[in-house]
Amino acid sequence: MFDKLFDRFKSEAPEESADTRLELAFAALLVEAARIDEEYSDDERAIIDGALKKRFGLSDADASAMRARAEAEQAGATDIQRFTKIAKAMTREEKIDLLEELWEIALSDGARDPYEETLIRQICGLIYVDDQDSGAARARVAARLGD
């Protein structure tokens, strides 16, 4: 009986596209990086919105809505693997772009935070990006930010 009820509910629920799931995972990982030091600033929100607009071609309103949805998803998540599992499907270049966005959030406040750095290393391992690529991404972002 429960199987039939579950199947009916499942068939009535709209399926999200793979693109939407990827956008949400990307945004949730950025939100996680912004929140991990317990200081989630308007500047970090702006970085996330800008990354979503650049990466996925979203409008200002759509980027803000996706960030808000990612904030809710991230707040309810018990781990980051639900997001990195989706991000693993990205191309190598897309993964590097994600890392650059993560490093931009981590470096944007001008202070090194071991929690942010640990999170980024953890994400690298889960999406199969090596430390050399992560270090190069960090260096590019630091150069852009003038660090």
Coordinates of C-alpha atoms in Angstrom, one line a residue:
M1 CA 0.0 0.0 0.0
F2 CA 2.8 2.5 0.9
D3 CA 4.6 1.6 -2.3
K4 CA 1.6 2.6 -4.4
L5 CA 1.1 5.8 -2.4
F6 CA 4.8 6.6 -2.8
D7 CA 4.7 5.8 -6.6
R8 CA 1.7 8.1 -7.0
F9 CA 3.3 10.9 -5.1
K10 CA 6.6 10.5 -7.0
S11 CA 4.8 10.6 -10.3
E12 CA 3.0 13.8 -9.4
A13 CA 6.1 15.6 -8.2
P14 CA 7.7 17.6 -11.0
E15 CA 11.1 16.3 -12.0
E16 CA 13.9 18.9 -12.0
S17 CA 16.2 19.0 -15.0
A18 CA 19.8 18.0 -14.7
D19 CA 20.8 21.6 -15.3
T20 CA 18.7 22.9 -12.4
R21 CA 20.1 20.2 -10.1
L22 CA 23.6 21.2 -11.2
E23 CA 22.9 24.9 -10.6
L24 CA 21.5 24.1 -7.2
A25 CA 24.5 22.0 -6.2
F26 CA 27.0 24.6 -7.5
A27 CA 25.2 27.3 -5.5
A28 CA 24.9 25.2 -2.4
L29 CA 28.6 24.5 -2.3
L30 CA 29.3 28.2 -2.6
V31 CA 26.9 28.9 0.2
E32 CA 28.6 26.3 2.3
A33 CA 31.9 28.0 1.7
A34 CA 30.5 31.4 2.6
R35 CA 28.8 30.2 5.8
I36 CA 31.5 27.9 7.2
D37 CA 33.4 30.7 9.0
E38 CA 30.0 31.8 10.5
E39 CA 30.2 35.2 8.8
Y40 CA 27.9 35.2 5.8
S41 CA 28.3 38.7 4.4
D42 CA 26.5 40.6 1.7
D43 CA 29.7 40.6 -0.3
E44 CA 29.7 36.8 -0.3
R45 CA 26.1 36.8 -1.4
A46 CA 27.0 39.1 -4.2
I47 CA 29.9 36.8 -5.2
I48 CA 27.6 33.8 -5.3
D49 CA 25.0 35.7 -7.4
G50 CA 27.7 36.8 -9.8
A51 CA 29.0 33.3 -10.1
L52 CA 25.6 32.0 -10.9
K53 CA 25.0 34.7 -13.5
K54 CA 28.3 34.1 -15.1
R55 CA 28.3 30.3 -15.0
F56 CA 24.7 29.6 -15.9
G57 CA 23.6 32.8 -17.6
L58 CA 21.0 33.6 -15.0
S59 CA 19.3 37.0 -14.6
D60 CA 19.8 39.0 -11.4
A61 CA 16.4 37.8 -10.1
D62 CA 17.0 34.1 -11.0
A63 CA 20.5 34.1 -9.5
S64 CA 19.2 35.6 -6.3
A65 CA 16.3 33.0 -6.2
M66 CA 18.7 30.2 -6.8
R67 CA 21.0 31.4 -4.1
A68 CA 18.1 31.6 -1.7
R69 CA 17.0 28.1 -2.6
A70 CA 20.6 26.9 -2.1
E71 CA 20.7 28.5 1.3
A72 CA 17.7 26.6 2.3
E73 CA 19.0 23.3 0.8
Q74 CA 22.4 23.8 2.4
A75 CA 20.9 24.6 5.8
G76 CA 18.9 21.4 5.7
A77 CA 21.8 19.2 4.5
T78 CA 23.7 16.9 6.8
D79 CA 26.7 16.8 4.6
I80 CA 28.1 18.2 1.3
Q81 CA 28.1 14.8 -0.5
R82 CA 24.6 15.3 -1.9
F83 CA 26.0 18.4 -3.7
T84 CA 29.4 17.0 -4.7
K85 CA 27.8 13.9 -6.1
I86 CA 26.1 16.1 -8.7
A87 CA 29.2 18.3 -9.2
K88 CA 31.3 15.2 -10.1
A89 CA 29.5 15.1 -13.4
M90 CA 31.0 18.4 -14.4
T91 CA 33.8 18.6 -16.9
R92 CA 37.3 19.3 -15.5
E93 CA 37.1 22.9 -16.6
E94 CA 33.8 23.4 -14.9
K95 CA 35.2 21.9 -11.7
I96 CA 38.1 24.3 -11.8
D97 CA 35.6 27.2 -12.3
L98 CA 33.8 26.0 -9.2
L99 CA 37.1 25.9 -7.3
E100 CA 37.9 29.4 -8.4
E101 CA 34.5 30.6 -7.1
L102 CA 35.1 28.8 -3.8
W103 CA 38.5 30.4 -3.4
E104 CA 37.1 33.8 -4.3
I105 CA 34.6 33.4 -1.4
A106 CA 37.4 32.2 0.9
L107 CA 39.8 35.0 0.0
S108 CA 37.3 37.8 -0.3
D109 CA 37.4 38.9 3.3
G110 CA 41.2 39.1 3.3
A111 CA 41.6 36.6 6.1
R112 CA 42.8 33.0 5.9
D113 CA 40.3 30.7 7.6
P114 CA 41.3 27.1 8.2
Y115 CA 37.7 26.0 8.0
E116 CA 37.3 27.4 4.5
E117 CA 40.5 25.9 3.3
T118 CA 39.6 22.5 4.8
L119 CA 36.2 22.6 3.1
I120 CA 37.8 23.4 -0.3
R121 CA 40.3 20.5 0.1
Q122 CA 37.4 18.2 1.1
I123 CA 35.4 19.3 -2.0
C124 CA 38.4 18.7 -4.2
G125 CA 38.7 15.2 -3.0
L126 CA 35.0 14.5 -3.5
I127 CA 34.9 15.9 -7.1
Y128 CA 38.2 14.4 -8.0
V129 CA 40.3 17.5 -8.5
D130 CA 43.9 17.3 -7.3
D131 CA 45.7 19.7 -5.0
Q132 CA 47.8 21.2 -7.9
D133 CA 44.7 22.3 -9.7
S134 CA 43.2 23.7 -6.6
G135 CA 46.5 25.5 -5.7
A136 CA 46.6 27.0 -9.2
A137 CA 43.0 28.1 -9.0
R138 CA 43.7 29.7 -5.6
A139 CA 46.7 31.6 -7.1
R140 CA 44.7 32.9 -10.0
V141 CA 42.0 34.2 -7.6
A142 CA 44.5 35.7 -5.3
A143 CA 46.2 37.5 -8.2
R144 CA 42.8 38.8 -9.4
L145 CA 42.0 40.1 -5.9
G146 CA 45.4 41.6 -5.5
D147 CA 46.5 39.4 -2.5

